[in-house]
Coordinates of C-alpha atoms and ligand atoms in Angstrom, one line a residue:
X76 CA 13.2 13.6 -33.6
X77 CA 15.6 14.1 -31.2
X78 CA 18.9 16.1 -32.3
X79 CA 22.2 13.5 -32.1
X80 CA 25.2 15.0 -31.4
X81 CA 28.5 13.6 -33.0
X82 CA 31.5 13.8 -30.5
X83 CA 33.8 10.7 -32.1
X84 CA 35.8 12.7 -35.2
X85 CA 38.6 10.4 -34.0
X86 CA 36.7 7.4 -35.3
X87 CA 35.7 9.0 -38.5
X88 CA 34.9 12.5 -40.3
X89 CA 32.1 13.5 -42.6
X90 CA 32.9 14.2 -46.3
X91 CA 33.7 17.9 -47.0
X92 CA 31.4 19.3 -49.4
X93 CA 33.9 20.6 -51.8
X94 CA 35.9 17.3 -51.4
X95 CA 32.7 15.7 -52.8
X96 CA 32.1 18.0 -55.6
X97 CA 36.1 17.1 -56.6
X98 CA 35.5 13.6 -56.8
X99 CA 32.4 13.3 -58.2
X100 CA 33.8 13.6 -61.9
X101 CA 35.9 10.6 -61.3
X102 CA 32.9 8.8 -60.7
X103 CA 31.4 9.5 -63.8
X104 CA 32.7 11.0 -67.2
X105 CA 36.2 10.7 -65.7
X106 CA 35.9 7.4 -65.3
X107 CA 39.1 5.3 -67.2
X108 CA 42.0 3.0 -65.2
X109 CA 44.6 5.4 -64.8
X110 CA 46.5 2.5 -66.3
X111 CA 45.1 2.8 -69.9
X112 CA 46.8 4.3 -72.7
X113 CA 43.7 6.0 -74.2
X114 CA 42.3 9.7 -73.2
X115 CA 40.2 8.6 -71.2
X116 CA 43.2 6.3 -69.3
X117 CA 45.4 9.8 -69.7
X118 CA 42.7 12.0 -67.6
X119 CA 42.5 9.6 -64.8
X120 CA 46.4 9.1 -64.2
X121 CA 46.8 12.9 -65.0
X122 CA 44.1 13.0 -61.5
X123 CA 46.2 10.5 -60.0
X124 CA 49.6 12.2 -60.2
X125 CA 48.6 15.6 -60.1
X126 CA 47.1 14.2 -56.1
X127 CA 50.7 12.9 -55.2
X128 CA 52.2 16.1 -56.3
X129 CA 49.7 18.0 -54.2
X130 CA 50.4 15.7 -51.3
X131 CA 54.1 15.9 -51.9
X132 CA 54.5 19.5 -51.5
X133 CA 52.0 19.7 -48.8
X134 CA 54.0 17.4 -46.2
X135 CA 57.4 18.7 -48.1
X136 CA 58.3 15.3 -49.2
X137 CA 59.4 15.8 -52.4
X138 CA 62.3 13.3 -51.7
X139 CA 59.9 10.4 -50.8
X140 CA 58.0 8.6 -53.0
X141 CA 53.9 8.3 -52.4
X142 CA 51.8 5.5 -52.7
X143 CA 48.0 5.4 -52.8
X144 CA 46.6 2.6 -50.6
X145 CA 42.8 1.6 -49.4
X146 CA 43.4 3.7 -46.1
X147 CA 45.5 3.7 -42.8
X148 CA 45.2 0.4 -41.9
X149 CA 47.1 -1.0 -45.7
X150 CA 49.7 1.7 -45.4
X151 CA 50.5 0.4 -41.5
X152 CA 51.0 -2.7 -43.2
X153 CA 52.8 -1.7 -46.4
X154 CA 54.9 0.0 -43.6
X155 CA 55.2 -3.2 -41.5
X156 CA 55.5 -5.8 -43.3
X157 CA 57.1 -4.1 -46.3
X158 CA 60.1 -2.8 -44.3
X159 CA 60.6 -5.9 -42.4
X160 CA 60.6 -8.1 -45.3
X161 CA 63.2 -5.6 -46.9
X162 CA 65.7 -5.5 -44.0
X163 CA 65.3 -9.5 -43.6
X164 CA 66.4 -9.7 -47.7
X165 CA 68.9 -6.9 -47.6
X166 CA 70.6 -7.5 -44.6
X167 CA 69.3 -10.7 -42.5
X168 CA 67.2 -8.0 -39.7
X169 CA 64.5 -9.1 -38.3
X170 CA 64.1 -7.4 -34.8
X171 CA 61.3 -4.9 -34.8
X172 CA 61.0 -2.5 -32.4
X173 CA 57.3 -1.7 -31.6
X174 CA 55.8 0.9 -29.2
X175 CA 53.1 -0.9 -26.9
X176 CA 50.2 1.9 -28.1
X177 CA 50.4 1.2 -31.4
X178 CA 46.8 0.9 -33.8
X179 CA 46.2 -2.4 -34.1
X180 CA 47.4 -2.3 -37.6
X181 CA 50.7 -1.9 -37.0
X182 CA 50.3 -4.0 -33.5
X183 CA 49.2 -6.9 -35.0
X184 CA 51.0 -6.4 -38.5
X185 CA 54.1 -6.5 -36.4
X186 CA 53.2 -9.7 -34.3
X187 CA 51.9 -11.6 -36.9
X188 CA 55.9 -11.2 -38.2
X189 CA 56.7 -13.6 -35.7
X190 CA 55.9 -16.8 -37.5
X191 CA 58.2 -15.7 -40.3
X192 CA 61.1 -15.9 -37.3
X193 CA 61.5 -12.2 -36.6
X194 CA 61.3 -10.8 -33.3
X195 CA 59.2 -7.9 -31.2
X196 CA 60.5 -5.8 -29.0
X197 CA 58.0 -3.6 -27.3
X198 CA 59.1 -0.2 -26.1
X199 CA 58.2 1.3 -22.9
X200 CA 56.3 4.4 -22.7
X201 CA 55.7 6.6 -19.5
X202 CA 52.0 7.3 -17.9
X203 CA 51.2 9.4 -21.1
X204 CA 51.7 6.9 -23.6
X205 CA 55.4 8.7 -24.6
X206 CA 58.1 7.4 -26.1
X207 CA 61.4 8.5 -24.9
X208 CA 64.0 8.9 -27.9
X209 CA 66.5 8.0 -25.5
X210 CA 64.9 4.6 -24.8
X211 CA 65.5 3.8 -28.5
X212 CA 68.3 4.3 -28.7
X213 CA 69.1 1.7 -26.0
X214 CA 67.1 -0.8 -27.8
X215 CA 68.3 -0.4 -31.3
X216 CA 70.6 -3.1 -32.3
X217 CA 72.5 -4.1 -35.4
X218 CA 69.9 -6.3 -36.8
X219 CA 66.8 -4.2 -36.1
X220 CA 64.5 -4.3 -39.5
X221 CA 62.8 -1.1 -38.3
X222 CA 61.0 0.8 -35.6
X223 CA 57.1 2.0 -35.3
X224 CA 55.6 4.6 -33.1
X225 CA 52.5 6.4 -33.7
X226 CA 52.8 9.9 -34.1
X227 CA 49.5 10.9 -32.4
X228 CA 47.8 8.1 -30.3
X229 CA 44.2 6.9 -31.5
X230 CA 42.7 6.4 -27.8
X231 CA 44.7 8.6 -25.2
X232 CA 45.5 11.8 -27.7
X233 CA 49.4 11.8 -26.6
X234 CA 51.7 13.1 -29.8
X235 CA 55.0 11.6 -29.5
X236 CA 58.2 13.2 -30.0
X237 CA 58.5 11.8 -34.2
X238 CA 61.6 14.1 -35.3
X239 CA 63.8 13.0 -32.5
X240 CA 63.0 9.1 -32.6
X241 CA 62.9 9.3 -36.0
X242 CA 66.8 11.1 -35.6
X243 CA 67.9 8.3 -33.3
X244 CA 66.9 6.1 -36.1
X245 CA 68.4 7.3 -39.2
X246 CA 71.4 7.8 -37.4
X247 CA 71.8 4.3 -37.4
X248 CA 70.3 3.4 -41.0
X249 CA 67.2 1.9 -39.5
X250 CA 64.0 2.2 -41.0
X251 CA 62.0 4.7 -38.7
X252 CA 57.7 4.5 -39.1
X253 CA 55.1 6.1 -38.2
X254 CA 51.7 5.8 -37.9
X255 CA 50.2 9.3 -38.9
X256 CA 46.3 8.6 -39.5
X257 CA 45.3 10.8 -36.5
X258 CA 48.2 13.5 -36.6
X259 CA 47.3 14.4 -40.0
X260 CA 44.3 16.3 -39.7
X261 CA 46.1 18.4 -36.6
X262 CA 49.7 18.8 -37.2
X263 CA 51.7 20.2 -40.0
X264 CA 53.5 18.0 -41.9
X265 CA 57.5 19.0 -42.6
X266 CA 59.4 15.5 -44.0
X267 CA 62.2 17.8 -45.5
X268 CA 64.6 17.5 -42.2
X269 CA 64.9 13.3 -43.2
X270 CA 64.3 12.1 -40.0
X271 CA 61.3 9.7 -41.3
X272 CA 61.5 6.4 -43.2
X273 CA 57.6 5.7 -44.2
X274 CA 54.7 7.9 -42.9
X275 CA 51.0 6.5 -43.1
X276 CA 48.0 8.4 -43.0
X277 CA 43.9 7.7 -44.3
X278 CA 41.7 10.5 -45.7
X279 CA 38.3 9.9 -43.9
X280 CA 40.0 11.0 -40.4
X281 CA 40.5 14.7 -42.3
X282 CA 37.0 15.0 -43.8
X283 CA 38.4 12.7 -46.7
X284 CA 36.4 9.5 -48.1
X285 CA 36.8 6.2 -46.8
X286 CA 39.0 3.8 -48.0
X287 CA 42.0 5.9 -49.2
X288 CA 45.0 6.1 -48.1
X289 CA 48.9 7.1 -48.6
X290 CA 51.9 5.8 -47.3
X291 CA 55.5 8.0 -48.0
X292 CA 58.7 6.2 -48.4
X293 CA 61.8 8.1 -47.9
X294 CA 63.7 5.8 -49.5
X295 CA 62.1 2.9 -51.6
X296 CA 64.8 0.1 -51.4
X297 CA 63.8 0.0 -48.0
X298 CA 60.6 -1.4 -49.1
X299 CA 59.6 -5.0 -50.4
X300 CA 55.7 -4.8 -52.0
X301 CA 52.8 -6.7 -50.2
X302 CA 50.3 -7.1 -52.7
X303 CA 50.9 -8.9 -56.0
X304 CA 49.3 -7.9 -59.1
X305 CA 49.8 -5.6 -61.8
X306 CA 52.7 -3.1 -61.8
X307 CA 50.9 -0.3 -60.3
X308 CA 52.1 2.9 -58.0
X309 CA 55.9 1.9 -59.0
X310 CA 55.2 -2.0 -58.7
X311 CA 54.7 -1.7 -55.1
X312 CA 50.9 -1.3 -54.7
X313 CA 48.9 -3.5 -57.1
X314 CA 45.4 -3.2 -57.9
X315 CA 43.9 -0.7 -59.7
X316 CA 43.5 2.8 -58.2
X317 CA 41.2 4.6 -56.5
X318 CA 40.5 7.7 -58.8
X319 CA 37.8 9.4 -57.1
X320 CA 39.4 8.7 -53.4
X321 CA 42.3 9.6 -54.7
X322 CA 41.6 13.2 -56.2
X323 CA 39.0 13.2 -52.7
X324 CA 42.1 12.6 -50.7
X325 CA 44.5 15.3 -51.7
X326 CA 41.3 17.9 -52.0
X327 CA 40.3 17.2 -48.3
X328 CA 44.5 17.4 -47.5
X329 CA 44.0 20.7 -49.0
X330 CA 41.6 22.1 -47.2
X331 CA 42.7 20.2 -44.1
X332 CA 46.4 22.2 -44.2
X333 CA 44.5 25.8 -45.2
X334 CA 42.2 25.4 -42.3
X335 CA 44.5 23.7 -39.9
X336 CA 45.7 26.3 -37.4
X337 CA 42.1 27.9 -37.0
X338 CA 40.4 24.4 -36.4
X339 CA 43.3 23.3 -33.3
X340 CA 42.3 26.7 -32.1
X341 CA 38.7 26.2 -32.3
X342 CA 38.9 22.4 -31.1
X343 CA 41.5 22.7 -28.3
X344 CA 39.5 25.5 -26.5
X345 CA 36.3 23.5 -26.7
X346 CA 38.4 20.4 -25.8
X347 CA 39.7 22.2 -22.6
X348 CA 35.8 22.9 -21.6
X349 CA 35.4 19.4 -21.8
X350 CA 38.5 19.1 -19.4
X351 CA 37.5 21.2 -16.6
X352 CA 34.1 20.3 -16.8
X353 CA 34.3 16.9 -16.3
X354 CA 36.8 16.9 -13.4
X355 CA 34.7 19.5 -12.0
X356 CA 31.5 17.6 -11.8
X357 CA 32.6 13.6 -11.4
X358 CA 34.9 12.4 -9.1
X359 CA 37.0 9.4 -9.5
X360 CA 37.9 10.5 -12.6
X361 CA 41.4 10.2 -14.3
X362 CA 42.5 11.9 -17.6
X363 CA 44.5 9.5 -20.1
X364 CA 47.1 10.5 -21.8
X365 CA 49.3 13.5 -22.1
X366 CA 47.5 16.8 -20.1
X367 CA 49.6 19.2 -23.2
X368 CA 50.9 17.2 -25.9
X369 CA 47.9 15.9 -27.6
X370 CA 45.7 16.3 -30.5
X371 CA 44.0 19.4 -30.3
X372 CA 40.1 17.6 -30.5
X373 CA 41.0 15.0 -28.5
X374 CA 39.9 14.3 -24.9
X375 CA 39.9 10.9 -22.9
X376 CA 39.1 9.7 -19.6
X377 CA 39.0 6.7 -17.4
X378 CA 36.3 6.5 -14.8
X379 CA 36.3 4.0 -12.0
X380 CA 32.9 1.9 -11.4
X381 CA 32.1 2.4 -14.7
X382 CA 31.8 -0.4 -17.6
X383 CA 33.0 2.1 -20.2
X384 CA 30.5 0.3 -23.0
X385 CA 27.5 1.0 -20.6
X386 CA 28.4 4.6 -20.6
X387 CA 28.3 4.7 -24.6
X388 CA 24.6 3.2 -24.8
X389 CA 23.8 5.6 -22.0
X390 CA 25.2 8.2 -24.1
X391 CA 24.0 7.0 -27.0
X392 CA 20.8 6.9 -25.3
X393 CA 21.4 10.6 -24.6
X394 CA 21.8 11.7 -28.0
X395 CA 25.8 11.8 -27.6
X396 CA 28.0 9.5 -29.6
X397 CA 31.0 8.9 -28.3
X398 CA 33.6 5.9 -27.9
X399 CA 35.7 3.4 -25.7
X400 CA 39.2 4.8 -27.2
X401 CA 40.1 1.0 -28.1
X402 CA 38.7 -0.9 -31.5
X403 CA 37.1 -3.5 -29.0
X404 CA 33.4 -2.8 -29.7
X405 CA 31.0 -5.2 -27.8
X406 CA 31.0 -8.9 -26.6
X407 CA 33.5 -10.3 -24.1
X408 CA 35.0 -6.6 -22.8
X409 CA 38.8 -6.7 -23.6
X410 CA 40.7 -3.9 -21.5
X411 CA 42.7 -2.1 -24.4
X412 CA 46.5 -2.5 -24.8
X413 CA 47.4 1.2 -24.9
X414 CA 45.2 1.6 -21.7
X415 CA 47.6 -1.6 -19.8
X416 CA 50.6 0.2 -20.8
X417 CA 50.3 3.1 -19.8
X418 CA 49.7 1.3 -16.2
X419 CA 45.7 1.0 -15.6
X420 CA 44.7 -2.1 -14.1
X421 CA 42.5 -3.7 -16.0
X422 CA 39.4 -3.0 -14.2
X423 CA 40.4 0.6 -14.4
X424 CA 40.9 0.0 -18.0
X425 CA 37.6 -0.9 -19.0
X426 CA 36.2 2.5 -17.7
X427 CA 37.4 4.3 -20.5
X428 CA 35.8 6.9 -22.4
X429 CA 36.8 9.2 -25.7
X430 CA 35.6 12.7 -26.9
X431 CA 37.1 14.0 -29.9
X432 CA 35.8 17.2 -31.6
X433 CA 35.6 18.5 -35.0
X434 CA 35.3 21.5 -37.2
X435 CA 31.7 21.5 -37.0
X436 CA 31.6 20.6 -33.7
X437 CA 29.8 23.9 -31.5
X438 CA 30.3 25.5 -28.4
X439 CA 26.5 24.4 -27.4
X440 CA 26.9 20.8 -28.4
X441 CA 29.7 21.0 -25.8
X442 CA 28.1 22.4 -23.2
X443 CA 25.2 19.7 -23.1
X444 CA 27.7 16.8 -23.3
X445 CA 29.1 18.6 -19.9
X446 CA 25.9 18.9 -18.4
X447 CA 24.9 15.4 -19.5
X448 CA 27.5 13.2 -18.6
X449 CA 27.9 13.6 -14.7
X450 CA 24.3 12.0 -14.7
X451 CA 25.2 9.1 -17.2
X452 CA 27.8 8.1 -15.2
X453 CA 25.8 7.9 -12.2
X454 CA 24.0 5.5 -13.6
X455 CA 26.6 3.6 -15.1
X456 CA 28.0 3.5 -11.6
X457 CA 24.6 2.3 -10.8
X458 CA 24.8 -0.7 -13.2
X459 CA 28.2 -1.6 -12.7
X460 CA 27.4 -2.0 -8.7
X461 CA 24.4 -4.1 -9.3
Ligands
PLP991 C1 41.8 5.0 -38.0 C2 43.2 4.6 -37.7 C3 43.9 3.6 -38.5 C4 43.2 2.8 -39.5 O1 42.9 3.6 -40.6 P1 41.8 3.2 -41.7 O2 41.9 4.2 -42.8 O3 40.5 3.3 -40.9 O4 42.1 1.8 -42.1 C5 45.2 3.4 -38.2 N1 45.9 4.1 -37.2 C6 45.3 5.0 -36.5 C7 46.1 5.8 -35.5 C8 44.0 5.3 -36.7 O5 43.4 6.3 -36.0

């Protein structure tokens, strides 16, 4: 059989071992609604809270409040739609200020606002996908509901400048969001200098399960609920909760903040390889996104003459799995948003490629993607001129 080498951490991460063995109680003799008045109810919520204090202190939120969700893309639209709604009722807002690289789940969150009569402004970014604090500034008006900008981009790797937008933004009472699924597992999290609103992340990008999530609200009146139901996480979050995910969550946060600094080392130097070798060996080759200021696993490229979902089944082929960047998966080829705004044309734009590392990612498994992927290009070059 032949060895398969996983290079797409960005799209998902395996389940730490010890995360596991933490949940796996919740699963069995553990098993009551955190809701129930019972012991058995007692244990469960005691696993539930003790997870948000752990959280809590971690990220040094011990202002905000946390709420469990099913994962990154609920707490986006908790985020969203919950902030927007909020700032309509409170105080008649309803222009939302959007970066143009969000995740589709705040993207399409915020658009789909539009048919209740508010209004999207997107902001500009520069080549790398950034943000400029100063450009918000400009925009924000006396009836914007709330501003989004991801913290660390999904497909190009830039991380954006959070604590000063999220300044600009609290200066003026608006509600300031961001979406943190990727920065999580690479950044430390500080929310103790106020300069965030609501800050959304999902476990399985840090080694977590799937389908878990938090969302942190600095202040809660700033929040309408999305979900109806029963009275759960503070009557914002209905439904009940997600014990073992939940306890699985704040473990693999744990070990995710103990470990952090060593894996960025151990990632970025092995990102860097990936770097120089590629520009080395292929020409016509562009790197997206920021050069400095990016996740630490995180490498992306655009190559011209290339259809960029050729190159995965060539890699995949290969042994290597890898990804576009963008959620667009097969079919009718799409060119990605983030990829347009940062000003690719569109054939450039479908040439895309993403390599993002791990902890258990290894010095050899880099080196073969390197000298694999000048070849698989070659022939993708070879398709795409057919
Ligand atoms: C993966 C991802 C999401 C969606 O999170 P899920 O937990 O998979 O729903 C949202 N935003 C970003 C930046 C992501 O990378």
């Amino acid at each position: 059989m032949k060895e398969r080498i996983y290079l797409d951490y960005a799209a998902t991460t395996p389940l730490d071992e010890r995360v596991f063995a933490a949940m796996q109680p919740y699963f069995s003799e553990k098993f009551g609604n955190p809701s129930s008045i019972h012991t058995w109810g007692q244990e469960a919520d005691d696993a539930v809270e003790s997870a948000r204090e752990t959280i809590e202190k971690l990220m040094i939120a011990e202002k905000f409040t946390t709420f469990f969700t099913s994962g990154g893309t609920e707490s986006d639209n908790l985020a969203v739609r919950g902030a927007a709604h909020a700032a309509m009722k409170n105080r008649n807002a309803r222009h939302l200020l959007i970066s143009p690289i969000e995740h589709p789940a705040v993207a399409k969150t915020a658009i789909s606002l539009i048919d209740e009569g508010f209004q999207v402004e997107w902001l500009p970014v520069d080549d790398f996908g950034m943000v400029d604090p100063t450009d918000v500034e400009k925009r924000i008006r006396t009836d914007t509901a709330l501003v989004s900008v991801i913290y660390g981009n999904n497909e190009i790797g830039t991380i954006n400048p959070i604590e000063e937008i999220g300044k600009v933004c609290t200066e003026r009472g608006v509600f300031f969001h961001t979406d943190g699924v990727q920065a999580a597992a690479h950044l430390n999290m500080d929310f103790s200098k106020n300069f965030i609103g609501g800050f959304s992340a999902g476990a399985h990008k840090f080694y977590g399960p799937k389908g878990v999530g938090i969302f942190l609200v600095s202040d809660r009146s700033m929040l309408e609920h999305v979900q109806t139901g029963g009275g759960q996480e503070f009557g914002m979050r209905a439904g009940t909760h997600n014990v073992p995910g939940i306890v699985g969550l704040a473990r693999a946060y744990e070990i995710t903040c103990m470990d952090m600094d060593q894996n960025n080392k151990h990632t970025s130097i092995l990102r860097d390889e990936i770097f120089e070798g590629v520009i080395q060996s292929i020409p016509d080759v562009q790197i997206t996104g920021h050069p400095t200021q990016r996740l630490s696993n995180h490498a992306s490229f655009v190559f011209g003459k290339v259809n960029g979902n050729v190159l995965l089944m060539m890699l995949d082929a290969g042994g290597f799995a890898c990804s576009s960047g963008s959620a667009c998966k097969s079919g009718n080829p799409k060119p990605s948003d983030v990829l347009i705004a940062i000003g690719l044309d569109e054939r450039n734009a479908l040439g895309s490629l993403r390599v993002t590392l791990g902890r258990n990612t290894t010095e050899d498994e880099v080196q073969r993607f390197i000298a694999f992927l000048p070849d698989a290009v070659k022939r993708a070059r070879k398709v795409y001129a057919e």
